[in-house]
Coordinates of C-alpha atoms in Angstrom, one line a residue:
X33 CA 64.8 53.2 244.0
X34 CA 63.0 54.0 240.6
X35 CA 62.6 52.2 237.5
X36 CA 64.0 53.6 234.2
X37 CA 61.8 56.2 232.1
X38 CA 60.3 55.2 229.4
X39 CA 62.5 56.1 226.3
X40 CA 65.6 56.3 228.3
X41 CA 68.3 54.8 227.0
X42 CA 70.8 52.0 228.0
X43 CA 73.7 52.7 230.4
X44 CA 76.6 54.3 228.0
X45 CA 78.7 51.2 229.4
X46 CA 76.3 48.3 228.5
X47 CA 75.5 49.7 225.3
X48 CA 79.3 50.0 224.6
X49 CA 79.3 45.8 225.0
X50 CA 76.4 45.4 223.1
X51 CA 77.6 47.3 220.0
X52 CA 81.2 45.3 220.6
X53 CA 79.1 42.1 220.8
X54 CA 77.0 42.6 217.2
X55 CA 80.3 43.9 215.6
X56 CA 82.0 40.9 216.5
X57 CA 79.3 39.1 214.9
X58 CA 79.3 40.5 211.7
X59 CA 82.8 40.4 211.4
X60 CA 82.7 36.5 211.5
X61 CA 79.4 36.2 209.9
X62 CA 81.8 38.4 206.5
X63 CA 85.0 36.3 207.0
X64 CA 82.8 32.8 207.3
X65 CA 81.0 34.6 204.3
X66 CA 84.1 35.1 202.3
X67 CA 85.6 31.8 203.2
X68 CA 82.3 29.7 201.5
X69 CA 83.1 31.9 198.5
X70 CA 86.6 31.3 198.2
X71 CA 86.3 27.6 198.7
X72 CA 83.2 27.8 195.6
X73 CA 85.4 29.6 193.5
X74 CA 89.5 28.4 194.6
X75 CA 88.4 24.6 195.4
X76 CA 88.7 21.8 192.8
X77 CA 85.7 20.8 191.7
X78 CA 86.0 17.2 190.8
X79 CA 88.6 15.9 192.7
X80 CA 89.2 11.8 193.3
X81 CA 87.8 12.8 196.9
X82 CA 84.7 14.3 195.3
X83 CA 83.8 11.6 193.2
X84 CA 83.5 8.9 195.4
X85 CA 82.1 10.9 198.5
X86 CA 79.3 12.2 196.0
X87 CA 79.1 8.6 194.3
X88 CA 79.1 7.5 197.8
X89 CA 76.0 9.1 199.5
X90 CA 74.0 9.0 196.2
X91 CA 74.0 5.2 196.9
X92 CA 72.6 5.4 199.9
X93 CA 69.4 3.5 199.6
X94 CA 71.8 0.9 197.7
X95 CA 73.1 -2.5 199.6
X96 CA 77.1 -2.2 200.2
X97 CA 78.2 -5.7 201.7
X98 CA 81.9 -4.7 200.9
X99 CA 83.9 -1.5 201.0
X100 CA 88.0 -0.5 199.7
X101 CA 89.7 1.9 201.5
X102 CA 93.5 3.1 201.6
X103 CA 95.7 5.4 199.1
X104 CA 96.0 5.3 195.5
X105 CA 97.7 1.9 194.9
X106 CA 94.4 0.1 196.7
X107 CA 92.1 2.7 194.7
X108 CA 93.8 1.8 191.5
X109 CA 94.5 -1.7 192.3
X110 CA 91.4 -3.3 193.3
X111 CA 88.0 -3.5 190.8
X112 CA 84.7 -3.7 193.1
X113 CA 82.8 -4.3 189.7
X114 CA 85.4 -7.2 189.2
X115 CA 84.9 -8.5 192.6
X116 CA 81.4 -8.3 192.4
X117 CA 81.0 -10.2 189.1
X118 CA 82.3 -12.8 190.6
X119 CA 81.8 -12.9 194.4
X120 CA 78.2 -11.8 194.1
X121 CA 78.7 -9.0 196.6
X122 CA 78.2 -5.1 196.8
X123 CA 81.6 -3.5 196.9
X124 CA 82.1 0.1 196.7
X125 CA 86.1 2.1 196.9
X126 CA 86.5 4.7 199.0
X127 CA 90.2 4.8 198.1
X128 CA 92.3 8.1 197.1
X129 CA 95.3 9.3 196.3
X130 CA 97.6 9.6 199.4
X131 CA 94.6 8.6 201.9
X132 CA 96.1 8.6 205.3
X133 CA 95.4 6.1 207.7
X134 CA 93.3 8.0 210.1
X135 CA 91.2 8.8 206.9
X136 CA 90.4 5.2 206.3
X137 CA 89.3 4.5 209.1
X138 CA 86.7 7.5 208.6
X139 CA 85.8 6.0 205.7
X140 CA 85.3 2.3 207.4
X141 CA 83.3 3.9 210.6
X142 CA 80.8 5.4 207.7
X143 CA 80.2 2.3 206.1
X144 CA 80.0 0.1 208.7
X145 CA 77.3 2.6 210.2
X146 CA 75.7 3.6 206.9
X147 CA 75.7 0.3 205.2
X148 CA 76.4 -2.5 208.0
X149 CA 79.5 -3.8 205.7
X150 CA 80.6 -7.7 206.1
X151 CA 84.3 -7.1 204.5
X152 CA 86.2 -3.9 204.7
X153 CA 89.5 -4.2 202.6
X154 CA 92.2 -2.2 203.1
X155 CA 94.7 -1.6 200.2
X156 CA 98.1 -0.4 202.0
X157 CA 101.8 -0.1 200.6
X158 CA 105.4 0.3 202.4
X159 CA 105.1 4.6 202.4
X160 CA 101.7 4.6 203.8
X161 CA 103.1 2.9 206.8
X162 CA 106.2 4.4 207.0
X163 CA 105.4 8.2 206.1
X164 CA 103.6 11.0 208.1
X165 CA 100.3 12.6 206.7
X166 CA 99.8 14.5 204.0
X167 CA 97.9 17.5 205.1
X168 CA 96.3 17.9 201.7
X169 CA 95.1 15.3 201.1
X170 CA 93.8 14.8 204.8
X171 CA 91.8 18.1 204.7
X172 CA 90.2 17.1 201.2
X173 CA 89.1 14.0 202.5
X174 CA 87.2 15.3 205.4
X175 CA 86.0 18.4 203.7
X176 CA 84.8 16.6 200.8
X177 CA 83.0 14.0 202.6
X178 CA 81.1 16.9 204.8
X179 CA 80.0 18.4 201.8
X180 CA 78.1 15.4 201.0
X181 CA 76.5 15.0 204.9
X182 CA 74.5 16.0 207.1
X183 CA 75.3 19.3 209.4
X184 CA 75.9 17.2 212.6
X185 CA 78.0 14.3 211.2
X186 CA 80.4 16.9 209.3
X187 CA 80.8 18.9 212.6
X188 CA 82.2 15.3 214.0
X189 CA 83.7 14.6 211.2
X190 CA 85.8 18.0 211.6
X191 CA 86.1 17.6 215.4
X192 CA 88.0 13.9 214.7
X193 CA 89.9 15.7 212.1
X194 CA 91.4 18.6 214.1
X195 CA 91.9 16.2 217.5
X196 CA 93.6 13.4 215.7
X197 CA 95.9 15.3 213.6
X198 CA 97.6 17.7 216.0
X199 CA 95.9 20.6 213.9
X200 CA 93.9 22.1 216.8
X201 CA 97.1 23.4 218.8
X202 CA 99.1 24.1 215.6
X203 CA 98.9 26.8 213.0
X204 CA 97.4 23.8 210.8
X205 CA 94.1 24.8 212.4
X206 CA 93.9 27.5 209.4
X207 CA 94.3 24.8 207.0
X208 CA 91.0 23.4 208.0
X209 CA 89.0 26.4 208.2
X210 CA 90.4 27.6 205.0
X211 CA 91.0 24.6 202.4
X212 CA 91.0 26.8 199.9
X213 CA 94.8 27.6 201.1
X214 CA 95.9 23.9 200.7
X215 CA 94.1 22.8 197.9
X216 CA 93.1 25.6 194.9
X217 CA 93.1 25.6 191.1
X218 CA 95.9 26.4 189.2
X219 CA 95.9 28.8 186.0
X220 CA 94.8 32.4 187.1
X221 CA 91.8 33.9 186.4
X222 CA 90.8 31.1 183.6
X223 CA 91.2 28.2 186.0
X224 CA 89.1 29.9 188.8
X225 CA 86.5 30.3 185.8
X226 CA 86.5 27.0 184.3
X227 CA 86.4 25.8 188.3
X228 CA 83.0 27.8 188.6
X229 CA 81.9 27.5 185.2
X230 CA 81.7 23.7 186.1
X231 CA 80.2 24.0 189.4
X232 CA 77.7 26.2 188.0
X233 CA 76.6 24.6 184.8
X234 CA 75.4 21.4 185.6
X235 CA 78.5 19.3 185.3
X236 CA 78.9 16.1 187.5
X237 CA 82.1 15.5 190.1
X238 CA 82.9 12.8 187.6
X239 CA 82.7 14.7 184.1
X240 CA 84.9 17.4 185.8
X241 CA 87.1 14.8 186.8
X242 CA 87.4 13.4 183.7
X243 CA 88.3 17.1 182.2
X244 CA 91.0 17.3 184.7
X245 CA 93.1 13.9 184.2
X246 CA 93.4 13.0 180.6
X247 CA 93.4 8.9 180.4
X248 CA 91.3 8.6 183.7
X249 CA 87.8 6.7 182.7
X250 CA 85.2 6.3 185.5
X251 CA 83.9 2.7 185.6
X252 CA 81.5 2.6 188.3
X253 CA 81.1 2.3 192.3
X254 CA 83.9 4.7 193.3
X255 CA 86.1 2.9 191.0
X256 CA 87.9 5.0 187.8
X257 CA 91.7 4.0 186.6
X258 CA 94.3 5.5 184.2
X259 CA 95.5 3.4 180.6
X260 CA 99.1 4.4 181.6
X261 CA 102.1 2.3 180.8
X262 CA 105.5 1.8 183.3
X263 CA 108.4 3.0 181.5
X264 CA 111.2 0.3 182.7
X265 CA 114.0 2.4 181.2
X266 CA 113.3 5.2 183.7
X267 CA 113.0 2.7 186.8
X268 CA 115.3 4.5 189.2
X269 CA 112.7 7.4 188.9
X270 CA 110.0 4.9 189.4
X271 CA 111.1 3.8 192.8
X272 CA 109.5 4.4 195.6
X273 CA 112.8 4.5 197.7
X274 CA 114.2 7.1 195.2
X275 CA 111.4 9.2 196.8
X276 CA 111.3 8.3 199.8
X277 CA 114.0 7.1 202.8
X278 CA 113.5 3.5 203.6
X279 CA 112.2 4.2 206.8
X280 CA 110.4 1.6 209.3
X281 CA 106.6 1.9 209.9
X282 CA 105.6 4.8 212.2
X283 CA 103.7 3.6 215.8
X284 CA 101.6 5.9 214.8
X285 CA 100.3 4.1 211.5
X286 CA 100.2 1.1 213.6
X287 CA 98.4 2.7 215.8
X288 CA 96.1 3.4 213.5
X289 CA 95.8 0.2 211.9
X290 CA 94.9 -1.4 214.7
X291 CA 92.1 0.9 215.6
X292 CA 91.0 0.1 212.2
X293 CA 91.2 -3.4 212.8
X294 CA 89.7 -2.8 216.2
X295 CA 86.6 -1.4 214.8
X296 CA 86.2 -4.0 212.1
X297 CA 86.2 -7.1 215.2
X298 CA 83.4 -4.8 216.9
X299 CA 81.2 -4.4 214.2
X300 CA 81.4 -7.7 213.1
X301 CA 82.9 -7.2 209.8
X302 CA 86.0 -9.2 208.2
X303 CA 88.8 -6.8 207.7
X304 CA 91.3 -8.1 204.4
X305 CA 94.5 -6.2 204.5
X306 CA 95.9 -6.0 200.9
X307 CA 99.7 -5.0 200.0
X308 CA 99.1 -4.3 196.4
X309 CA 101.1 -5.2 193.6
X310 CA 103.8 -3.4 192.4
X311 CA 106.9 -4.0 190.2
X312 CA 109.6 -6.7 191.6
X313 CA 112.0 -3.6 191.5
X314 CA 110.1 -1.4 193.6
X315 CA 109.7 -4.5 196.1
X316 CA 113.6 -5.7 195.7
X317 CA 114.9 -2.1 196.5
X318 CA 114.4 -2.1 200.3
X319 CA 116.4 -4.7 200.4
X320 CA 115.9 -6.6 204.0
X321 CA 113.7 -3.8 205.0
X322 CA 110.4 -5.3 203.0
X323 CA 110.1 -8.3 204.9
X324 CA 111.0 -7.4 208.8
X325 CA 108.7 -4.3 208.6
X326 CA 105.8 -6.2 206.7
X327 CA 106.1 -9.1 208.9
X328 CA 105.3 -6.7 212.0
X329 CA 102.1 -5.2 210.0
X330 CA 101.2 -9.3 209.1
X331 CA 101.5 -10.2 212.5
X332 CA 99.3 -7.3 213.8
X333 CA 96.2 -7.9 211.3
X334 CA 96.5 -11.7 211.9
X335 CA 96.4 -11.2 216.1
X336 CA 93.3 -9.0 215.2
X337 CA 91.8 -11.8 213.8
X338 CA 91.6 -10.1 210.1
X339 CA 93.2 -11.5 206.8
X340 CA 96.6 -10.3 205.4
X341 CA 97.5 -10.9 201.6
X342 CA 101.1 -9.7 200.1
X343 CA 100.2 -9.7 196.4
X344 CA 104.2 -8.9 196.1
X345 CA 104.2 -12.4 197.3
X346 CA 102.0 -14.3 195.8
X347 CA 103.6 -17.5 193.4
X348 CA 103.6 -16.9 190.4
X349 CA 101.6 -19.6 189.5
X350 CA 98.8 -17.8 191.1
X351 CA 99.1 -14.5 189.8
X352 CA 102.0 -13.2 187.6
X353 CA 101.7 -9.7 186.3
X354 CA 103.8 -8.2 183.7
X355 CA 105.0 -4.9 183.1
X356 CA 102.1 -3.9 181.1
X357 CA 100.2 -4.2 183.7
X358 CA 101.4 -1.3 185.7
X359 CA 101.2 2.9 184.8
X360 CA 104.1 3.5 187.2
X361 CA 106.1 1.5 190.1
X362 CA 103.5 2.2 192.3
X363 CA 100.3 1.8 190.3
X364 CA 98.4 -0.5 188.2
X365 CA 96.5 0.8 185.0
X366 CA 93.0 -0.7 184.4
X367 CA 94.0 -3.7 182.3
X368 CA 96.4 -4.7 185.4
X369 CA 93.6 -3.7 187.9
X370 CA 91.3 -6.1 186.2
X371 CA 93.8 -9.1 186.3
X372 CA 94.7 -8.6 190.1
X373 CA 91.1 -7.8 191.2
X374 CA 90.5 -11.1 189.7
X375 CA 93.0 -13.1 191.2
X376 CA 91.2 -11.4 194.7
X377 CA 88.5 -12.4 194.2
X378 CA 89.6 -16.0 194.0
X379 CA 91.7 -15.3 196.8
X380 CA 88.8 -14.4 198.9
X381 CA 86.3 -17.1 197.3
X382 CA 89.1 -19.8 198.5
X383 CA 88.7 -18.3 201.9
X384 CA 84.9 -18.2 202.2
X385 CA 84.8 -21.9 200.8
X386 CA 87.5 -22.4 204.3
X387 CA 89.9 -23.4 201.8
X388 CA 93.6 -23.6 202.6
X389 CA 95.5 -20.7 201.0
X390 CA 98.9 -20.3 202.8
X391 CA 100.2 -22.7 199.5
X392 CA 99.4 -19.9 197.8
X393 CA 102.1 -17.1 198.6
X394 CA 105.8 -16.9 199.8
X395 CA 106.3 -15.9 203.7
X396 CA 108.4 -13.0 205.1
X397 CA 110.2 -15.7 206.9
X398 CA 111.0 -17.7 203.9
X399 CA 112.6 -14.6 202.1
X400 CA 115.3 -16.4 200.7
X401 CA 112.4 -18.5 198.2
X402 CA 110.8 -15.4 197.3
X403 CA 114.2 -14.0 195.7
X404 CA 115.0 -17.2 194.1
X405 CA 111.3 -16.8 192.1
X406 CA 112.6 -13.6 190.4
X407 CA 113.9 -15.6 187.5
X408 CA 114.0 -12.3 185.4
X409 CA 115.2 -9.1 185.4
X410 CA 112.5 -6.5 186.6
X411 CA 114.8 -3.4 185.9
X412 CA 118.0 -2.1 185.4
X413 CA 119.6 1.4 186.7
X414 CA 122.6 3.2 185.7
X415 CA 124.7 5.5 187.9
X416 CA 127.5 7.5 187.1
X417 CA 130.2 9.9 188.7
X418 CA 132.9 11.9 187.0
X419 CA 136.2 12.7 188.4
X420 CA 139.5 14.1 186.3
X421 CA 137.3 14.2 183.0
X422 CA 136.1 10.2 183.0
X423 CA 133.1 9.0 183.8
X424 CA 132.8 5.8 186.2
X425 CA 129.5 4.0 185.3
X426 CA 127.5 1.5 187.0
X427 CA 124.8 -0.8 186.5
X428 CA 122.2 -1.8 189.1
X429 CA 120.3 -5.1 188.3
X430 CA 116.9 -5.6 189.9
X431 CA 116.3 -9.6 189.8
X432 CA 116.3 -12.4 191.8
X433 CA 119.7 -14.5 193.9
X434 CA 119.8 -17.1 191.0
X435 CA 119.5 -15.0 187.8
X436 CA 123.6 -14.3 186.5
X437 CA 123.4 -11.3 183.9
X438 CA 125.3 -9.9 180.7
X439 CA 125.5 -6.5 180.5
X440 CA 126.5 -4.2 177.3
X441 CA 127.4 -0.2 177.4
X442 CA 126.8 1.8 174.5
X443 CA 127.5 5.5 173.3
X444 CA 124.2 7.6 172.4
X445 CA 123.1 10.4 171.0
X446 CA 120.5 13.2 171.9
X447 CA 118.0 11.0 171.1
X448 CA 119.0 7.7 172.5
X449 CA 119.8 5.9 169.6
X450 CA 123.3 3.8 170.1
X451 CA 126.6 5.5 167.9
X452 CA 129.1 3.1 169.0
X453 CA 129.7 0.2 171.6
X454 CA 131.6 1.1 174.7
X455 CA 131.9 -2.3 175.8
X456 CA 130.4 -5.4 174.3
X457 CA 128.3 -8.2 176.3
X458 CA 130.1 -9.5 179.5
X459 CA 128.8 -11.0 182.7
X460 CA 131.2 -9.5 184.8
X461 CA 129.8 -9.1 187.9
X462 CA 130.9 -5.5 188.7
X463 CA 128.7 -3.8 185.9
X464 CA 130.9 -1.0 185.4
X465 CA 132.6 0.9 182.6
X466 CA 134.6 3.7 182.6
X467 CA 134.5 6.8 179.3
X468 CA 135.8 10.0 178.7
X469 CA 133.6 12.8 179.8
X470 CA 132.1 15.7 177.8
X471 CA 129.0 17.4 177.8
X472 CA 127.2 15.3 175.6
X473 CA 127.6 12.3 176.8
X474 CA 124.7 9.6 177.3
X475 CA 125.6 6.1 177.7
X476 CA 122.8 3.5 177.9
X477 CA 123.2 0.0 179.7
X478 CA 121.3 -3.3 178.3
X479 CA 120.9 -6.4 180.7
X480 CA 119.8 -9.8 180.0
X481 CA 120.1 -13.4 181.3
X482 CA 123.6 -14.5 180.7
X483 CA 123.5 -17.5 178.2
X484 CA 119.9 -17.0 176.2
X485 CA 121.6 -15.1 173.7
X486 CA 118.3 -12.8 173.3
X487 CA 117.8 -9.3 172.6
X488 CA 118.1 -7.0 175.9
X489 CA 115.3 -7.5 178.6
X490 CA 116.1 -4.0 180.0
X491 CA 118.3 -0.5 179.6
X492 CA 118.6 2.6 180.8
X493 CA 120.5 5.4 179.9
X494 CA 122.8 7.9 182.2
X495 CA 123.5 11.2 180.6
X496 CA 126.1 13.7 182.0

């Protein structure tokens, strides 16, 4: 046997696998190529995600003692400068709109590695328990967060991501190699350019976040809020059930909860689960549903060892917001954010001083005395159905068992301004009220306690 030649080539078959080899290669090495420039260009720059991932891991040198995480009502219900003004501590929100579960506790496994955090609190609500992912928000967590980390972390952080979430043996895989799919600017050509021109020139994640959501102000520590007001008259469209099927909490978000809670116990950290504060409509609505399916979420924090707070729940002599105090039925604005975020911290100084606060709140099991405390009316809806050329109306009151109300129906015009009364205050306790049909018809309700004699507390108008 003889060795090859000098300048003889490669066998034609081996040199076929080679060249299929390197080909291969630079295919991928174009598409990754083209995928990092799409996601430059397409991706938001300056999303809720961005700011507090890049407020985040510019603290890190910083003491965090405390951390928020959950969806939008914890991120714009709870104040960590508020908390910290008065508690003494380090509290940073990594909250964001429609943050799943399974993203929380990403965010509580980083800070209780990156900052060794005493207290994680964990802002929840009825959907985040009862609904399934949302896969855009889910991929702009991770993705935003691994922008802001090291190579090895964000290769775990996207290995958690596509084992949790059923995306590695689904055709959501593709939503995780290209975000850019799930989450892109709107506008054409002149959003894509406004998206790079801030990327490019110097502008922070929170200054383009601020150019993206007028009435948004940054305040500090992850924390920024909205100065929107609730619009009572449009309640039915406020309601998280008008959205949303009431529906009971998923195993899998109790799952998930408990892993959070699991983690929390391990690391030696207090975990405070928070139902924040909505509207007594958008708590009255699910009817018997609230309490049997927040009972089962109490019962699992408490067995964990970790503290559960309904704020829903909470007597009024303790904390009492009004509808000012809320941009939407789901949300506070800042100036409600500041008043609950001070009753919490009271709350929690009670409970580091040991002190008794069970006093404090209504139970699940005592259901009956939370209704009775709804000694006004939180809302009023209107619906309406039209058969043989009348209209059959009726009102909806949201208050509590002992609160008996008048109602009145009035004709309007385009603009809602009442042209005539249909039928004058009555407390009769079907709320209906019948009136020809044409096609401009709009009809508003008023409601108010039966017997002040005061001006309405609440209307809303059906138009056909």
């Amino acid at each position: 046997m003889t060795s090859r030649k000098a300048g003889e080539s490669a066998p034609k078959g081996q040199r076929s696998v080679l060249r299929r080899i390197v080909e291969t290669l630079v295919i991928v090495a174009i598409a990754v190529g083209l995928d990092v420039l799409l996601v430059y260009a397409l991706y938001p720059y300056g999303s809720t995600s961005e700011v507090v991932w890049s407020e985040y891991f510019s603290a890190a040198d910083k003491s965090i003692d405390t951390v928020i995480v959950g969806s939008s009502t914890a991120q714009r219900a709870i104040d960590p400068n508020v908390l910290d003004d008065t508690l003494g501590t380090s509290t940073f929100t990594l909250a964001t709109p429609a943050q799943p579960l399974e993203d929380s506790y990403l965010a509580v496994r980083e800070a209780l590695s990156g900052h060794k955090v005493r207290r994680v609190i964990l802002g929840l609500d009825y959907e985040t328990m009862s609904l399934g992912t949302w896969d855009k928000a889910n991929v702009t967590y991770v993705q935003t967060k691994a922008a802001y980390e090291s190579l090895p972390k964000a290769v775990g952080d996207y290995v958690g991501l596509l084992t949790s979430s059923g995306y590695l043996t689904s055709s959501k895989f593709l939503e995780v190699l290209f975000p850019w799919t799930l989450a892109h600017e709107k506008g054409g050509i002149q959003g894509v350019a406004n998206n790079l021109r801030m990327r490019l020139d110097g502008t922070t994640p929170i200054e383009a976040a601020g150019a993206r959501e007028p009435g948004w102000t940054y305040v500090g520590k992850g924390y920024g809020n909205y100065d929107y007001l609730l619009d009572t008259s449009n309640a039915k469209a406020s309601m998280s059930t008008t959205s949303h099927a009431i529906a009971d909490f998923t195993d899998e978000n109790m799952g998930m909860l408990q892993r959070i809670a699991d983690v929390c116990h391990e690391n030696g950290a207090q975990l405070v689960v928070v139902v924040t504060p909505r509207p007594a409509f958008n708590v009255l609505c699910y009817g018997d549903a609230y309490p049997e399916q927040m009972a089962r979420m109490r019962d699992l924090v408490q067995a964990a060892g970790g503290v559960f707070l309904d704020a829903n729940l909470l007597k009024r002599s303790c904390y009492a917001p009004t509808d000012e105090d809320f941009a939407d039925g789901e949300h506070l604005n800042a100036t409600g954010a500041e008043g609950f975020s001070a009753t919490l911290a009271d709350y929690l100084g009670r409970l580091d001083a040991d002190e008794d606060v069970s006093e404090l709140s209504y139970s699940y099991e005592d259901w009956a005395s939370y209704l009775a405390s709804v000694d006004y009316i939180s809302a009023v809806t209107l619906d309406g159905s039209v058969k043989d050329g009348v209209a059959s109306l009726e009102a909806t009151p949201y208050c509590g068992t002992n609160v008996h109300v008048e109602y009145q129906f009035c004709l309007c015009d385009a603009d809602g301004n009442v042209t005539g009364v249909l039928r004058d205050w009555s407390n009769d306790a079907t709320a209906t009220c019948e009136v020809p049909a044409d096609g401009s018809l709009s009809v508003r309700v008023n409601a108010r306690r039966a017997g002040l004699g005061v001006e309405p507390e609440c209307s809303c108008v059906w138009s056909l």
